[in-house]
Short mmCIF file of C-alpha atoms in Angstrom, two decimals:
data_model
loop_
_atom_site.label_atom_id
_atom_site.label_comp_id
_atom_site.label_asym_id
_atom_site.label_seq_id
_atom_site.Cartn_x
_atom_site.Cartn_y
_atom_site.Cartn_z
CA MET A 5 7.94 5.96 13.76
CA LEU A 6 4.59 6.42 15.99
CA ASP A 7 2.03 5.57 14.01
CA TYR A 8 3.43 5.73 11.17
CA GLY A 9 3.97 8.91 10.97
CA LEU A 10 0.13 9.85 10.31
CA ASP A 11 -1.66 13.02 11.47
CA LEU A 12 -4.31 11.70 13.07
CA SER A 13 -5.20 14.56 14.76
CA GLU A 14 -9.01 14.77 14.39
CA VAL A 15 -9.64 10.89 15.70
CA ASN A 16 -11.37 11.20 19.24
CA ARG A 17 -11.03 7.38 20.21
CA GLU A 18 -14.61 7.52 22.32
CA VAL A 19 -16.22 8.32 19.23
CA ALA A 20 -14.32 6.45 16.83
CA LEU A 21 -14.48 3.35 19.73
CA THR A 22 -18.36 3.54 19.56
CA ASP A 23 -18.33 3.21 15.93
CA LEU A 24 -16.15 0.19 16.13
CA LEU A 25 -17.99 -1.44 18.36
CA ALA A 26 -21.32 -1.55 15.93
CA GLU A 27 -19.74 -2.05 13.17
CA GLY A 28 -18.78 -4.98 14.62
CA ASP A 29 -22.35 -5.69 16.35
CA ASP A 30 -23.59 -5.42 12.42
CA LEU A 31 -21.44 -7.62 10.31
CA ASP A 32 -22.07 -10.10 13.73
CA ALA A 33 -25.36 -9.79 12.34
CA VAL A 34 -25.09 -11.13 8.75
CA ALA A 35 -22.08 -13.35 9.55
CA ALA A 36 -24.25 -14.87 12.50
CA ALA A 37 -27.72 -15.41 10.51
CA GLU A 38 -25.33 -16.99 7.21
CA PRO A 39 -25.38 -21.03 8.68
CA ASP A 40 -22.72 -21.87 5.66
CA TRP A 41 -19.18 -20.36 6.06
CA SER A 42 -17.35 -21.87 3.47
CA ARG A 43 -18.58 -19.24 0.88
CA PRO A 44 -16.14 -18.08 -0.90
CA THR A 45 -15.56 -13.64 -0.68
CA PRO A 46 -13.92 -11.59 -3.28
CA ALA A 47 -10.70 -12.34 -1.68
CA LYS A 48 -9.31 -14.69 -3.68
CA GLY A 49 -9.37 -18.09 -1.60
CA TRP A 50 -11.21 -17.07 1.15
CA THR A 51 -14.42 -17.45 2.68
CA ILE A 52 -16.68 -15.95 5.25
CA GLY A 53 -14.38 -18.17 7.59
CA HIS A 54 -11.52 -17.16 6.68
CA GLN A 55 -12.78 -13.47 6.67
CA ILE A 56 -14.07 -13.85 10.49
CA ALA A 57 -10.92 -15.71 11.62
CA HIS A 58 -8.69 -12.81 10.06
CA LEU A 59 -10.68 -10.38 12.36
CA ALA A 60 -10.27 -12.45 15.36
CA ALA A 61 -6.30 -13.27 14.76
CA ALA A 62 -6.11 -9.51 14.36
CA ASP A 63 -7.81 -8.54 17.74
CA ALA A 64 -5.54 -11.30 19.20
CA ASN A 65 -2.50 -9.51 17.80
CA VAL A 66 -3.55 -6.77 19.18
CA LEU A 67 -4.09 -8.33 22.28
CA LEU A 68 -0.27 -9.27 21.91
CA ALA A 69 1.15 -5.89 21.49
CA ILE A 70 0.18 -4.30 23.68
CA ARG A 71 -0.34 -6.49 26.78
CA THR A 72 3.24 -8.89 26.46
CA PRO A 73 4.75 -6.37 23.16
CA GLU A 74 8.21 -8.04 23.72
CA LYS A 75 6.05 -11.23 22.20
CA PHE A 76 5.02 -9.23 19.20
CA ALA A 77 7.52 -9.47 16.90
CA ALA A 78 6.73 -13.56 16.06
CA VAL A 79 3.20 -12.29 14.97
CA LEU A 80 5.85 -10.47 11.76
CA ASP A 81 6.84 -14.79 10.69
CA GLU A 82 3.25 -15.84 9.64
CA ASP A 83 1.59 -15.72 7.05
CA ALA A 84 -2.54 -14.55 6.94
CA ASP A 85 -3.38 -17.12 4.09
CA VAL A 86 -2.38 -19.88 6.71
CA VAL A 87 -3.61 -18.42 10.04
CA ALA A 88 -7.46 -17.72 8.23
CA ALA A 89 -7.13 -21.13 7.20
CA GLU A 90 -6.56 -22.29 10.26
CA GLY A 91 -8.95 -20.06 11.88
CA ALA A 92 -12.06 -21.02 9.38
CA ALA A 93 -10.85 -25.24 9.87
CA ARG A 94 -11.74 -25.12 13.62
CA PRO A 95 -16.04 -25.39 14.43
CA ARG A 96 -18.69 -22.36 13.24
CA GLU A 97 -20.28 -21.57 16.96
CA GLU A 98 -16.59 -21.96 18.19
CA LEU A 99 -14.65 -19.20 15.53
CA LEU A 100 -17.81 -17.06 16.43
CA ASP A 101 -17.42 -16.98 20.04
CA GLN A 102 -13.96 -16.25 19.78
CA TRP A 103 -14.79 -13.63 17.46
CA ARG A 104 -16.88 -11.73 19.84
CA GLY A 105 -14.98 -11.88 22.92
CA GLY A 106 -11.65 -10.29 21.15
CA ARG A 107 -13.20 -7.86 19.08
CA ALA A 108 -15.03 -6.67 22.75
CA GLU A 109 -11.51 -7.35 24.71
CA VAL A 110 -9.53 -5.58 21.74
CA ALA A 111 -12.07 -2.60 22.45
CA ALA A 112 -12.24 -2.77 25.62
CA VAL A 113 -8.48 -2.17 26.33
CA LEU A 114 -7.97 -0.09 23.23
CA GLY A 115 -10.91 1.85 25.44
CA GLU A 116 -8.39 1.97 28.61
CA ILE A 117 -4.38 2.64 27.50
CA PRO A 118 -3.03 5.77 27.65
CA LEU A 119 -2.78 8.00 23.96
CA ASP A 120 0.64 7.82 24.39
CA GLN A 121 1.54 4.14 25.19
CA ALA A 122 3.66 3.00 22.54
CA PHE A 123 2.79 -0.61 21.37
CA PRO A 124 4.66 -2.34 18.44
CA TRP A 125 2.89 -2.79 15.18
CA TYR A 126 3.68 -3.85 11.81
CA GLY A 127 7.19 -1.44 10.83
CA SER A 128 6.31 0.87 13.74
CA GLU A 129 4.71 1.35 16.10
CA ALA A 130 1.24 2.75 16.84
CA THR A 131 -1.05 4.06 19.75
CA ALA A 132 -5.01 3.71 20.31
CA THR A 133 -5.34 6.65 18.52
CA LEU A 134 -4.76 4.63 15.33
CA LEU A 135 -5.73 1.07 16.43
CA VAL A 136 -9.36 2.09 17.01
CA PRO A 137 -9.81 3.95 13.65
CA LEU A 138 -8.10 1.22 11.81
CA ARG A 139 -9.91 -1.33 13.02
CA LEU A 140 -12.85 -0.02 12.78
CA LEU A 141 -11.79 0.04 9.22
CA GLU A 142 -10.25 -3.40 8.54
CA THR A 143 -13.82 -4.77 10.40
CA TRP A 144 -15.76 -2.83 8.08
CA ALA A 145 -13.22 -3.48 4.63
CA HIS A 146 -13.60 -7.58 5.62
CA GLY A 147 -17.33 -7.16 6.42
CA GLN A 148 -17.57 -5.40 2.64
CA ASP A 149 -16.64 -8.99 1.40
CA ILE A 150 -19.35 -10.98 3.43
CA TYR A 151 -22.24 -8.63 3.05
CA ASP A 152 -20.61 -9.32 -0.65
CA THR A 153 -21.13 -12.72 -0.38
CA VAL A 154 -24.34 -13.02 0.99
CA ARG A 155 -25.85 -10.45 -0.89
CA VAL A 156 -27.22 -7.82 1.78
CA GLU A 157 -26.55 -3.94 2.00
CA HIS A 158 -23.41 -2.75 3.43
CA ARG A 159 -25.42 0.38 4.38
CA PRO A 160 -23.31 3.41 5.12
CA THR A 161 -23.16 5.63 8.39
CA ASP A 162 -21.59 8.58 9.92
CA ARG A 163 -19.16 5.15 10.49
CA LEU A 164 -17.21 5.93 7.21
CA LYS A 165 -15.26 9.08 8.27
CA HIS A 166 -13.15 7.34 10.02
CA ILE A 167 -12.16 5.08 7.32
CA ALA A 168 -12.02 8.47 4.77
CA ALA A 169 -9.86 10.32 6.94
CA LEU A 170 -7.71 7.31 7.63
CA GLY A 171 -7.40 6.90 3.46
CA VAL A 172 -6.78 10.82 3.12
CA ALA A 173 -3.41 10.56 6.32
CA ALA A 174 -2.03 7.47 4.19
CA ARG A 175 -1.41 9.46 1.11
CA GLY A 176 2.19 8.83 1.21
CA LEU A 177 1.62 5.20 1.34
CA SER A 178 -0.38 5.06 -2.35
CA PHE A 179 2.60 6.14 -3.24
CA TYR A 180 5.35 4.78 -1.46
CA ALA A 181 3.61 0.37 -2.20
CA ALA A 182 3.55 1.65 -6.09
CA ARG A 183 7.23 3.03 -5.99
CA LEU A 184 6.29 6.41 -7.22
CA PRO A 185 7.53 10.22 -5.90
CA LEU A 186 5.11 11.70 -3.08
CA PRO A 187 3.07 14.55 -5.28
CA THR A 188 4.66 17.58 -4.23
CA GLU A 189 1.26 20.21 -4.67
CA PRO A 190 -1.38 19.99 -2.41
CA ILE A 191 -4.73 17.75 -2.28
CA ARG A 192 -7.88 18.62 -1.95
CA VAL A 193 -11.09 15.65 -1.18
CA GLU A 194 -14.14 16.44 -0.78
CA LEU A 195 -16.25 13.37 0.51
CA THR A 196 -20.18 12.58 0.48
CA GLY A 197 -21.25 11.34 3.71
CA PRO A 198 -24.53 9.56 3.95
CA ASP A 199 -26.72 11.96 5.24
CA GLY A 200 -25.33 14.41 2.69
CA THR A 201 -22.75 16.70 5.15
CA VAL A 202 -19.84 17.19 2.50
CA TRP A 203 -16.30 15.88 4.68
CA THR A 204 -12.97 18.01 3.92
CA TRP A 205 -9.21 17.51 3.58
CA GLY A 206 -6.86 19.66 2.69
CA PRO A 207 -6.42 23.54 1.38
CA GLU A 208 -9.84 24.95 -0.31
CA ASP A 209 -7.37 26.73 -3.15
CA ALA A 210 -5.38 23.43 -4.03
CA GLY A 211 -5.17 22.61 -7.69
CA GLN A 212 -5.79 18.97 -7.79
CA ARG A 213 -8.77 16.92 -5.57
CA ILE A 214 -11.00 14.37 -5.52
CA ARG A 215 -14.80 14.43 -5.54
CA GLY A 216 -17.48 11.75 -4.68
CA SER A 217 -19.03 9.66 -1.97
CA ALA A 218 -17.50 9.05 1.53
CA ARG A 219 -18.97 4.95 0.58
CA ASP A 220 -16.79 5.19 -3.04
CA PHE A 221 -13.48 6.60 -1.79
CA CYS A 222 -13.46 4.09 0.77
CA LEU A 223 -14.44 0.60 -0.68
CA ARG A 224 -11.81 1.89 -3.10
CA VAL A 225 -8.41 2.39 -0.46
CA THR A 226 -9.62 -0.61 0.82
CA GLN A 227 -9.19 -2.12 -2.28
CA ARG A 228 -13.05 -3.76 -2.62
CA ARG A 229 -13.43 -2.04 -5.14
CA ALA A 230 -11.70 -0.77 -9.17
CA LEU A 231 -11.52 2.83 -9.70
CA SER A 232 -13.74 2.15 -12.38
CA GLU A 233 -16.50 0.52 -9.99
CA THR A 234 -16.84 4.10 -8.85
CA ALA A 235 -18.62 7.66 -9.40
CA LEU A 236 -14.90 9.13 -7.67
CA ALA A 237 -13.96 11.55 -9.84
CA ALA A 238 -10.38 13.66 -9.90
CA VAL A 239 -8.89 16.69 -11.31
CA GLY A 240 -4.83 17.19 -11.51
CA GLU A 241 -1.83 14.10 -12.07
CA ASP A 242 -1.72 13.31 -8.87
CA ALA A 243 -4.97 12.96 -7.79
CA LYS A 244 -5.76 10.33 -10.86
CA THR A 245 -2.49 9.05 -9.39
CA TRP A 246 -3.37 8.63 -5.86
CA LEU A 247 -7.04 6.90 -7.04
CA GLU A 248 -5.38 4.92 -9.38
CA ASN A 249 -2.96 3.17 -6.28
CA ALA A 250 -5.18 3.99 -3.53
CA ARG A 251 -4.67 1.73 -0.03
CA VAL A 252 -4.15 1.87 3.31
CA PHE A 253 -1.78 -0.93 3.70
CA LEU A 254 0.82 -2.81 2.18
#
């Protein structure tokens, strides 16, 4: 199923690409300033080095899927923990250079290919329309682990809108992963962005809704915070269940 059947109609590739590059640069500044990449992050068993290695490996997989799709099947057998550990064992500067070069190359390739060009992706076929915001989401989420580790504020920006939009579009995945039936009623989502603007999804008259900050919603759907650690509010059983099981990946 192309792009997992998600509604990505609001994705603007140029805007999302600019935001992807900016998010990577912000994380780069924080990671490069930390001399000890062996520090453990909130992800069990993963150090800062593991986090950067994972991002670098994911970028390499994007390039493989686009350039040599016939070889991508081999990636499906890889263990993410093993790959991250192998990368983290490399010299810090070597890994940093790999990550920098890879993310720049991925942004260039995703900005050049036709939007209707499909390539293999985990259990599906994907296009740049999905992969650009998806790479932004992953950079932001794994970056959050690093920001938490070094105790530097992860300043919220309007880039969160791409991540929130993916979280909303992937609502069905949250129920599927929890082995729960997909709700039949619409759910309204109202999230407040960093500048106070309210971003909305779903019909205004929906009986079920979710409200809160865009940052909290993004932290929840990327599973960087427990629901109790956010100020998100839900009205309706399905809305509550969604937040309890929220995710954007299996």
